Coordinates of C-alpha atoms in Angstrom, one line a residue:
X14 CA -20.5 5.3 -48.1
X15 CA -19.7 8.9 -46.5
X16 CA -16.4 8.9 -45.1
X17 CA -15.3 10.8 -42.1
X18 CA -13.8 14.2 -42.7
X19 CA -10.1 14.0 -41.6
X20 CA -9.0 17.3 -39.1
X21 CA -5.1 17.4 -38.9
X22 CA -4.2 17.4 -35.2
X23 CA -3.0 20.9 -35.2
X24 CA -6.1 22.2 -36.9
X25 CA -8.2 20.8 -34.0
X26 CA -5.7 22.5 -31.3
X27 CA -6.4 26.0 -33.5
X28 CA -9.9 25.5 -33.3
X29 CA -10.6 25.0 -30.0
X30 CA -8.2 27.9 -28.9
X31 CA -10.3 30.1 -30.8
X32 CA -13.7 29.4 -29.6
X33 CA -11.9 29.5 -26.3
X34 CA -10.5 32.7 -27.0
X35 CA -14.0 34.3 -28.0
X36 CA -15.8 32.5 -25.0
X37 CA -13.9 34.3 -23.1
X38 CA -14.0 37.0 -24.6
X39 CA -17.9 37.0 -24.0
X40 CA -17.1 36.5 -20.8
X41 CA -14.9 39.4 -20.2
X42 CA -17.7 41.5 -21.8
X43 CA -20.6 40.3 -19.5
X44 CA -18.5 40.2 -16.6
X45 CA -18.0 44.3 -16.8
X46 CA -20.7 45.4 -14.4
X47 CA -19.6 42.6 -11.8
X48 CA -15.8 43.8 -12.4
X49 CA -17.0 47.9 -12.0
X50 CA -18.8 46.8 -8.5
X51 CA -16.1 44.4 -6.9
X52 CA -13.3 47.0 -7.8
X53 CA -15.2 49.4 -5.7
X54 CA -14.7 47.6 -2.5
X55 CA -11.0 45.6 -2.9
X56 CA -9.2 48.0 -6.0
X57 CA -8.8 47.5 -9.7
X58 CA -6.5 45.1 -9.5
X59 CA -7.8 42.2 -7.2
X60 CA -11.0 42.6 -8.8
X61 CA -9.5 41.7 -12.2
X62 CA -7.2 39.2 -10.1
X63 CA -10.8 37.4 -8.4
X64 CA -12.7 37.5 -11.5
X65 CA -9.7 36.2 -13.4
X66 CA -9.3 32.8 -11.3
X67 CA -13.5 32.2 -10.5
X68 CA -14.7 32.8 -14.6
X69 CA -11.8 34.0 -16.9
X70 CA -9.6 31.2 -16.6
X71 CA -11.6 27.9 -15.6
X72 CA -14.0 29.6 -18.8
X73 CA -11.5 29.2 -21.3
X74 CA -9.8 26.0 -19.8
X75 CA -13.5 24.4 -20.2
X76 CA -14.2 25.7 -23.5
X77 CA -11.1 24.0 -24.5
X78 CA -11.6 21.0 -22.7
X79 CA -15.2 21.1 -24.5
X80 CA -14.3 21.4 -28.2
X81 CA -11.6 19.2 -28.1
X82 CA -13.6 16.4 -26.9
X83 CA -15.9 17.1 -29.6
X84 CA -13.4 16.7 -32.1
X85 CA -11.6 13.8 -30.3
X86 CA -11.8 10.5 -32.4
X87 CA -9.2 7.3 -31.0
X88 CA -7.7 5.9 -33.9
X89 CA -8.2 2.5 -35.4
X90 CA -5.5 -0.2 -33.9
X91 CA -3.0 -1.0 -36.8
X92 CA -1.8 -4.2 -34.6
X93 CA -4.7 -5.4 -32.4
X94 CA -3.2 -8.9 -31.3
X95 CA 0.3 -8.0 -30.3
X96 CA 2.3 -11.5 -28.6
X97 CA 5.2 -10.1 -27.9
X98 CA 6.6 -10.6 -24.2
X99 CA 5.6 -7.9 -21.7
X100 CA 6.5 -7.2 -17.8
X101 CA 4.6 -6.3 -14.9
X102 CA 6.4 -4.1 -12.4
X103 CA 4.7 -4.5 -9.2
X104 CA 6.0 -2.1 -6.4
X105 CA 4.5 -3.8 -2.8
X106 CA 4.9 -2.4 0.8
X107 CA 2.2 -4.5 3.1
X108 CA -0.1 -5.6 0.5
X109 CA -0.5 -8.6 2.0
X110 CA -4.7 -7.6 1.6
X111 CA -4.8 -6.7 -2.4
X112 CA -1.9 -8.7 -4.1
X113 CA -4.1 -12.1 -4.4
X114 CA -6.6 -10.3 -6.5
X115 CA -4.3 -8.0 -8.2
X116 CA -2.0 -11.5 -9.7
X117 CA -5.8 -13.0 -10.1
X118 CA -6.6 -10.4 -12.5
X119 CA -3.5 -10.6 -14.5
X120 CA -3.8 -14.1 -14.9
X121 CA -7.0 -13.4 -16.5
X122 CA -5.8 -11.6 -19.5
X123 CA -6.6 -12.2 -23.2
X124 CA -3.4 -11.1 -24.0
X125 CA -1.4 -13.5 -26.5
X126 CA 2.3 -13.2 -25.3
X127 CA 3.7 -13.5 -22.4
X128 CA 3.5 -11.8 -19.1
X129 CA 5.9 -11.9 -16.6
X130 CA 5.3 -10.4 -12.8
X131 CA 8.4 -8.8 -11.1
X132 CA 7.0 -7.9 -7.8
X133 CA 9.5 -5.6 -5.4
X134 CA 8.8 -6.3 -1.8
X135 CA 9.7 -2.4 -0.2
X136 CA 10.4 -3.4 3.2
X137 CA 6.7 -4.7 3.9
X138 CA 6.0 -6.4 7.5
X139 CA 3.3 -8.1 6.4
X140 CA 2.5 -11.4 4.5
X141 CA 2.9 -9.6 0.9
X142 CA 5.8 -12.1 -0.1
X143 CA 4.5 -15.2 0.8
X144 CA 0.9 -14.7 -0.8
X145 CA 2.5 -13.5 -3.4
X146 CA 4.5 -16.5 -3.9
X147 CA 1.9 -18.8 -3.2
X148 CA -0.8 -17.2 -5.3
X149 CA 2.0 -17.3 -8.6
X150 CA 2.4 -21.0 -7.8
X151 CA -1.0 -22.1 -7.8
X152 CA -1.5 -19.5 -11.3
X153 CA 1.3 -21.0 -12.7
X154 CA 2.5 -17.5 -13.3
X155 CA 5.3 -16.4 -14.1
X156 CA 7.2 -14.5 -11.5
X157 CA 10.3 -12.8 -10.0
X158 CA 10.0 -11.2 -6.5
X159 CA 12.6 -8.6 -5.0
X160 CA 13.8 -7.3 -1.7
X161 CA 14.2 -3.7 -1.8
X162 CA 14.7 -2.3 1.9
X163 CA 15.3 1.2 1.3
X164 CA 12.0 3.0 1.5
X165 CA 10.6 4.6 -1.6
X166 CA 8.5 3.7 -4.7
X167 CA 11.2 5.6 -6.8
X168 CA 14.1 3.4 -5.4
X169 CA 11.7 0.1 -5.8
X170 CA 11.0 1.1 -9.2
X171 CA 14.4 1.2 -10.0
X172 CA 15.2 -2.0 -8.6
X173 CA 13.2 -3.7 -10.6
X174 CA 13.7 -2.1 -13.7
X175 CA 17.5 -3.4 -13.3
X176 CA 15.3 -6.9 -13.8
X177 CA 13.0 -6.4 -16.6
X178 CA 13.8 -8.1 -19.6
X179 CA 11.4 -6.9 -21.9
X180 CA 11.0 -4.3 -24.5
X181 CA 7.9 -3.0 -23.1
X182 CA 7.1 -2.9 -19.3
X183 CA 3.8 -2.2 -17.1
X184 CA 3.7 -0.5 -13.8
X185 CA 0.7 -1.6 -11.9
X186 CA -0.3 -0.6 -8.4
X187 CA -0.6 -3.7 -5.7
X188 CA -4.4 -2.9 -5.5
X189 CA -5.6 -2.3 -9.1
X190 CA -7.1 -4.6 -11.1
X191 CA -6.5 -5.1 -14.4
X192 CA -9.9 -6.0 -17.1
X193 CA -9.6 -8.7 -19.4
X194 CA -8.9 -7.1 -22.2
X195 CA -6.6 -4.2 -20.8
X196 CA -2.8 -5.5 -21.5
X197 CA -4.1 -6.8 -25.5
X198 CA -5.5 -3.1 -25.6
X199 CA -2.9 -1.3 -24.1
X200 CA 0.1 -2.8 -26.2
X201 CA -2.1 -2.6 -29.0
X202 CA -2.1 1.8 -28.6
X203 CA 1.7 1.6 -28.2
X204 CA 2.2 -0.9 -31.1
X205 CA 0.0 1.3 -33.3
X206 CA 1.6 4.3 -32.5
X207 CA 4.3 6.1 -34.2
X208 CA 7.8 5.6 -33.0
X209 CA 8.2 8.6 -31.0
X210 CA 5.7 6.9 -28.8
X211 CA 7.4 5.6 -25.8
X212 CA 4.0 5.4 -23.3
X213 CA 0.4 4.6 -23.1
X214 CA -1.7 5.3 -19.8
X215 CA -4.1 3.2 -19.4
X216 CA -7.7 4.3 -18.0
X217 CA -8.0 4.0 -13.9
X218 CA -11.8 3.7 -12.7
X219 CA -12.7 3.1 -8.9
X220 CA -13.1 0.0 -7.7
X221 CA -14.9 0.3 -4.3
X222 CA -17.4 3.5 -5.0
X223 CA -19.9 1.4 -2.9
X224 CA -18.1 1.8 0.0
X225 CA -18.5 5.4 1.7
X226 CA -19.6 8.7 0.9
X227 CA -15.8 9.7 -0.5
X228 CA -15.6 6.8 -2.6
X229 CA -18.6 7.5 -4.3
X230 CA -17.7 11.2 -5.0
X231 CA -14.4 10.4 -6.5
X232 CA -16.2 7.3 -9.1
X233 CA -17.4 10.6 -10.7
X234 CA -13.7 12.2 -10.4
X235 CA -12.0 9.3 -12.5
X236 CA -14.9 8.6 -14.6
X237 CA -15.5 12.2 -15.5
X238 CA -13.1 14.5 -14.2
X239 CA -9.7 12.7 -14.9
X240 CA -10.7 11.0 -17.8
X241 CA -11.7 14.2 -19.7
X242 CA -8.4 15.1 -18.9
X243 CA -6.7 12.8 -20.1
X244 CA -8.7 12.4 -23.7
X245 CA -8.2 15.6 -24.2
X246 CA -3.8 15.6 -23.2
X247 CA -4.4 12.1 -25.6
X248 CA -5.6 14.1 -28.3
X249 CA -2.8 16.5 -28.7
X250 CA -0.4 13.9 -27.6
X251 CA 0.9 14.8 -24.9
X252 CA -0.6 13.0 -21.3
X253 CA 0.7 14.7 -19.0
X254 CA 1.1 11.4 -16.6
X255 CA 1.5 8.1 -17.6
X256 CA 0.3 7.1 -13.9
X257 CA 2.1 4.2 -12.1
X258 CA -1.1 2.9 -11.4
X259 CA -1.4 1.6 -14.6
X260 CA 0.9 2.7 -18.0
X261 CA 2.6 1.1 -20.0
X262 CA 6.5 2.0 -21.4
X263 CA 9.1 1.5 -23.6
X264 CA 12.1 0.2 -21.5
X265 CA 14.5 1.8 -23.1
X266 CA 12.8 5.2 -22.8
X267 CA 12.7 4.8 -19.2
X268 CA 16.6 4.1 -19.1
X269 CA 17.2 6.5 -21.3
X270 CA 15.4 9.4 -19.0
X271 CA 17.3 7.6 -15.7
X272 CA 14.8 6.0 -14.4
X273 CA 12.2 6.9 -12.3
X274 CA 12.9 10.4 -10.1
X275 CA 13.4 10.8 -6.6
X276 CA 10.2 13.0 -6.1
X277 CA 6.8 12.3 -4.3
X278 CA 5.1 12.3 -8.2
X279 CA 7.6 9.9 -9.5
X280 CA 5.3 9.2 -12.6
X281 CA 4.6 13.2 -13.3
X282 CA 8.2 14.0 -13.3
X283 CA 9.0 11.1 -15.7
X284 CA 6.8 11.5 -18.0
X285 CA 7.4 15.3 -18.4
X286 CA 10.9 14.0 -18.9
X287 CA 9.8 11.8 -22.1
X288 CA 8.4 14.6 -23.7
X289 CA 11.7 16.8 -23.1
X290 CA 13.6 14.0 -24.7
X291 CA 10.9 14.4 -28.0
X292 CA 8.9 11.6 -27.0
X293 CA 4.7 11.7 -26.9
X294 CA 3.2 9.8 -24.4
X295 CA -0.3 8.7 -25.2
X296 CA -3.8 7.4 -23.8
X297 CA -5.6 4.3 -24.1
X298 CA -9.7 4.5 -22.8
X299 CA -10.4 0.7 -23.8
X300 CA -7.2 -0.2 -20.9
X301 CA -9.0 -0.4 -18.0
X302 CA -8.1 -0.9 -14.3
X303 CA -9.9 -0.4 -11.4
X304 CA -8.3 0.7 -8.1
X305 CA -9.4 1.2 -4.6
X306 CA -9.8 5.4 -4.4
X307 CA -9.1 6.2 -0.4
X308 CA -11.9 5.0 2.0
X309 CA -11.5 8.0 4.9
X310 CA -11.2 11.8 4.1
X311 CA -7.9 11.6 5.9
X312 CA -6.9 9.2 3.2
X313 CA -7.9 11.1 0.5
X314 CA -6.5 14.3 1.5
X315 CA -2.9 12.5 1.7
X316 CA -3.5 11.4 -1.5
X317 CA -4.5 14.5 -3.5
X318 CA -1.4 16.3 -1.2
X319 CA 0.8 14.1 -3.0
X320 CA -1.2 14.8 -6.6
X321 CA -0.7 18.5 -5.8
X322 CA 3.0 18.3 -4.8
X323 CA 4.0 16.3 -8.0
X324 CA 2.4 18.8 -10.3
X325 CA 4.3 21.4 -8.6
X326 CA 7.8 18.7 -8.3
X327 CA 7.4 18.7 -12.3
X328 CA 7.2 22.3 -13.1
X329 CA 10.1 23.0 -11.3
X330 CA 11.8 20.4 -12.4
X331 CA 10.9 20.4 -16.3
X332 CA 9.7 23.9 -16.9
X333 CA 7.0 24.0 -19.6
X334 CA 8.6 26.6 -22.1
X335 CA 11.4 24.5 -22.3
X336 CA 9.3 21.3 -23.7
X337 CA 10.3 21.0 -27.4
X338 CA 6.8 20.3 -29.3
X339 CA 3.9 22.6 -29.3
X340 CA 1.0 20.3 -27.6
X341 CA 3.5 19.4 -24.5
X342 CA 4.1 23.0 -23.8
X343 CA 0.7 23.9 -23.6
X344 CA -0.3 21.2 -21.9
X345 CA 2.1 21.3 -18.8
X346 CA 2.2 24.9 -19.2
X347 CA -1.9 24.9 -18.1
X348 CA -0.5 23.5 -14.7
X349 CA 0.9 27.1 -14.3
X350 CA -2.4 27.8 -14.3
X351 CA -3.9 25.5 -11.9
X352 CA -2.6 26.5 -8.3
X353 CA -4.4 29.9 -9.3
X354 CA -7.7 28.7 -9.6
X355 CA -7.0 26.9 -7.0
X356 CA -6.4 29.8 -4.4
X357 CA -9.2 31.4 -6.1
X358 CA -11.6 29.2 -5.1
X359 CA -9.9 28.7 -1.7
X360 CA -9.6 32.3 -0.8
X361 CA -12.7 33.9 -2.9
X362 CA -15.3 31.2 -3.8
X363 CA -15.9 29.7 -0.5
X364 CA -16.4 33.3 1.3
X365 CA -17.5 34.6 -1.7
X366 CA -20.2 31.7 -1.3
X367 CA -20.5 32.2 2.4
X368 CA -21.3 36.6 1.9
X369 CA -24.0 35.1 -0.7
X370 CA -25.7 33.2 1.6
X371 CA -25.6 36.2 3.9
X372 CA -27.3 38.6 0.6
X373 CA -23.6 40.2 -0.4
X374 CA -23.2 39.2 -3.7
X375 CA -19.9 41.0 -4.4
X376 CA -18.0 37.6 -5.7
X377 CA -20.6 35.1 -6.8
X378 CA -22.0 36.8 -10.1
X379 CA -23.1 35.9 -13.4
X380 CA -19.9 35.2 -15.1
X381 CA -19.0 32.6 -12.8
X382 CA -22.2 31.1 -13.3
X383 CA -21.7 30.5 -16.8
X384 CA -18.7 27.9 -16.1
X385 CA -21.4 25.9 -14.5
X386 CA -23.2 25.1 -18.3
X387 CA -19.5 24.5 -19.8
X388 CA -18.7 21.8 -17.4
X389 CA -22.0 20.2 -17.1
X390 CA -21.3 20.0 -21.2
X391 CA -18.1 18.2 -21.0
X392 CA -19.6 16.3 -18.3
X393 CA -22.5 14.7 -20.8
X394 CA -20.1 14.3 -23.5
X395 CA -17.9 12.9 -21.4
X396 CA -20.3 10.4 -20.0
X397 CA -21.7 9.2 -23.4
X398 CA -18.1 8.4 -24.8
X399 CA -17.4 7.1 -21.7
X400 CA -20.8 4.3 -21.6
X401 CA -20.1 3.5 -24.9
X402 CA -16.1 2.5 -23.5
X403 CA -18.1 0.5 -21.2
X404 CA -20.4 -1.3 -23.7
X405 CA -17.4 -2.3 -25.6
X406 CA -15.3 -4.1 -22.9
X407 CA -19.1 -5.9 -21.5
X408 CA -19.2 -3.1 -18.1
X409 CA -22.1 -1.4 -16.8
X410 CA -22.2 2.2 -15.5
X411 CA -22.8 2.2 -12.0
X412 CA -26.0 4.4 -10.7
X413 CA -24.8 7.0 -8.0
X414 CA -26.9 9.9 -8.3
X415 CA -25.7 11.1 -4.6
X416 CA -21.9 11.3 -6.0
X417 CA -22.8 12.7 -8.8
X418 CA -24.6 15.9 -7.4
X419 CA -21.8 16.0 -4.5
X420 CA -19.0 16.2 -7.5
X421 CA -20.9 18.9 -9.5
X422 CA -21.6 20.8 -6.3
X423 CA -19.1 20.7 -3.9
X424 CA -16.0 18.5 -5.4
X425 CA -13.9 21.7 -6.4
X426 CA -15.0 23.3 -2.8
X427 CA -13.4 20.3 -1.4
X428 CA -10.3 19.6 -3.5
X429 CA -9.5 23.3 -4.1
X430 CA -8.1 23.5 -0.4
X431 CA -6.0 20.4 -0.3
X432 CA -4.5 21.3 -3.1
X433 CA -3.7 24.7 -1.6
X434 CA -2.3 22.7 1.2
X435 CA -0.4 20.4 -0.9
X436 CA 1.1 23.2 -3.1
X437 CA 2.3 24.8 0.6
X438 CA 3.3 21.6 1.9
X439 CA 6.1 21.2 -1.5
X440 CA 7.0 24.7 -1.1
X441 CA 8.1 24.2 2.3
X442 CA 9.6 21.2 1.7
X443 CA 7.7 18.9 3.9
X444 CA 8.2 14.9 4.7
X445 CA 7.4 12.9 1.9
X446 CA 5.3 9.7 2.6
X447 CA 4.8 7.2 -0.5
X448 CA 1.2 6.1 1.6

C-alpha cells in the first residue's frame, strides 16, 4: 500500500509563503497599468497605498490561506477514549432562556470520564439559577453553581477557576450546544498532543441560521470563513483564539498565565499569552458546538465591535515580534495587517464600487478581481473538508443558497465597517459591554 508522503510542518509554512510571494508578485505585475492611472488622480503614494489593501495584501493572505489548506492533514488521535475527569466552566448572566438545553446537551456526551458543571451566576435577574439547579437535579448531573456580583466575564471566569478541580477545564458559552461526540474528541486532540500543548478550540457552527436574513449570512462566516481560519492557525500551531465559546485548557496553563485578562477579548488576550509562555494552542474540527450567532443587525454589530476591539486589546498587549516561536509570530503578526484591509475596503472599495456603478473605474480593476477566484478556491476546499467533518459526526450541511451568495458578495462590505468602528471604539477607549 502507498503511504502518504510526510511534509515537515515548517516545509509546508515555506511553501505556501512562496507561492504567495510569486502570486503576488503576478499581481503587482498585472496591476501596473491600474497603478499608472489611479496615481494620476490621488499621487504615487495612495495609489500604491489603495492597491496595496484591495489586491496586494488580501492576494497573498489568500494564497496562503489556500496552499496551506491543501497541505493541511489532522493527525491520527494517539488516545481516542480519554476517562479522565474534566470541568465545564459555565459563565451565566440571564440565561434563564438557553441553560436547560445547554446542561441537556452535556448530559448527552459519549465521553467516558467525568464531567462536572461549575456554572457562575454574574449577577443575572432572571431565573438562570434555579433552572439551572433544577435541570442538574433531574440529569443527575453533577454540579457547582456560583454567585459572582461583580460584572464581567473575566472576573466570572476567574471565580470559578478558583473552583475547578480538574486537570483539564472547558469554557462553554450559556447558549452553545455541545455534539455528542465533542468533549471525547476534544480531550482526545489535547491528550494526543505534545506537551507544550496547553489548548484545543473546538469548532463553533451556528445554531439558528434559519432564523433571519443575518443568521443565515453568518452560517457561511463560521462554516467557511472562521473555520478556514482556524485550520490553517491549527496547522502551524498556533490558533490564535482558543474562543470561550467552546475550548478546552490545561488548568495549570491558565494559572500560570493569571487567569483570564481584564479586556473585552478575554479569550484573545489569553491565548496570545500561552504562546508567549512557549505554549501552542491547537484546533479540533471533529469538536463541534453550535451557538446562537446574533438575530438583529444591531446584535451583530455589538458582537463583531467586540471581535475587533480584542484583536486590537491583544496586539497591544502581546506584541507579535515578541512571540517566541516562528508560526505564532506570523500568525498574530497578520492581525497587523487586518485593520488595513479593513479601512481599505471601508474607505476605497465601497466608493470605489459606488464610482463603478457610475462608469469611473479608477479603483475597481482587474487585480482586485483576481482575489475573487482565490477565495472562491478556499471556499470549495473548505466546504469539501468541511462535509466530510459533517459525515463523520452523522450532520447534514444545511442548504442556504441566499447566505451563501450574500457572504461572497457583500459579507466583507458589511463587516469591513464595524470593524473600522470597533478598531475606533478601542482606540478611544470606549465602555465595554460583555453583551
Amino acid at each position: 500500500m502507498r503511504k502518504n508522503i510526510y511534509i515537515p510542518v515548517l516545509w509546508k509554512f515555506w511553501i505556501s509563503q512562496a507561492v504567495a510571494i510569486s502570486w503576488t508578485a503576478l499581481s503587482l505585475w498585472f496591476s501596473i497599468p491600474w497603478v499608472y492611472d489611479l496615481e494620476q488622480i490621488v499621487g504615487h503614494f495612495w495609489a500604491f497605498f489603495i492597491v496595496g489593501g484591495l489586491a496586494y495584501v488580501p492576494g497573498y493572505l489568500n494564497a496562503f490561506l489556500v496552499i496551506s489548506l491543501l497541505f493541511d492533514r489532522q493527525p491520527d488521535f494517539k488516545i481516542n477514549n480519554s476517562q479522565e475527569a474534566v470541568s465545564v466552566l459555565i459563565a451565566a448572566r440571564n440565561e434563564a432562556t438557553n441553560i436547560q438545553d445547554t446542561l441537556h446537551y452535556i448530559s448527552r456526551q459519549d465521553y467516558a470520564g467525568t464531567i462536572h458543571v461549575i456554572l457562575v451566576n454574574n449577577g443575572s435577574t432572571d431565573d438562570t439559577v434555579q433552572i439551572t439547579s433544577e435541570t442538574a437535579r433531574h440529569l443527575n448531573m453533577q454540579l457547582t453553581i456560583l454567585d459572582e456580583e461583580r460584572p464581567g466575564k473575566h472576573i466570572a471566569l476567574n471565580t470559578g477557576l478558583d473552583r475547578v478541580q480538574t486537570d483539564l477545564v472547558i469554557t462553554l458559552d450559556a447558549d452553545t450546544l455541545l455534539h455528542p461526540a465533542a468533549v471525547r474528541y476534544v480531550v482526545s486532540r489535547l491528550r494526543s498532543a505534545p506537551d507544550d500543548v496547553c489548548a484545543v478550540a473546538g469548532s463553533i457552527l451556528v445554531r439558528n441560521s434559519r432564523q433571519t436574513f443575518w443568521t443565515r449570512l453568518q452560517e457561511w462566516d463560521y462554516f467557511l470563513g472562521i473555520a478556514s481560519i482556524k485550520r490553517l492557525q491549527g496547522l502551524y500551531q498556533g490558533t490564535l483564539v482558543a474562543q470561550g465559546a467552546f475550548s478546552l485548557y490545561k488548568t495549570e496553563a491558565i494559572v500560570k498565565a493569571g487567569g483570564w485578562p481584564d479586556a473585552i477579548g478575554e479569550d484573545i488576550v489569553l491565548t496570545w499569552k500561552f504562546f508567549e509562555q512557549h505554549y501552542r494552542v491547537y484546533f479540533e474540527p471533529l469538536a463541534v458546538a453550535f451557538t446562537n450567532a446574533p438575530v438583529k443587525f444591531t446584535h451583530f454589530v455589538r458582537q463583531r465591535n467586540r471581535w475587533a476591539r480584542g484583536m486590537i486589546e491583544a496586539l497591544k498587549q502581546v506584541r507579535p515580534w515578541k512571540q517566541p516561536r516562528l508560526f505564532s509570530k506570523f500568525l498574530t503578526g497578520i492581525d497587523l495587517l487586518i485593520p488595513y484591509i479593513d479601512f481599505s475596503y471601508t474607505c476605497f472599495w465601497i466608493p470605489g464600487l459606488i464610482l463603478a456603478f457610475f462608469g469611473y473605474f479608477w479603483i475597481i480593476g482587474l487585480t482586485t478581481l483576481l482575489v475573487l477566484p482565490l477565495t472562491l478556491i478556499s471556499y470549495y476546499i473548505l466546504y469539501v473538508y468541511q462535509r466530510r467533518v459533517f459525515k463523520a459526526l452523522h450532520l447534514a450541511v444545511r442548504k442556504n443558497i441566499v447566505g451563501f451568495i450574500a457572504y461572497v458578495l457583500i459579507y466583507q462590505m458589511i463587516m469591513a465597517p464595524i470593524s473600522v468602528y470597533g478598531y475606533i471604539q478601542e482606540l478611544l477607549h470606549f465602555k465595554r459591554v460583555w453583551k
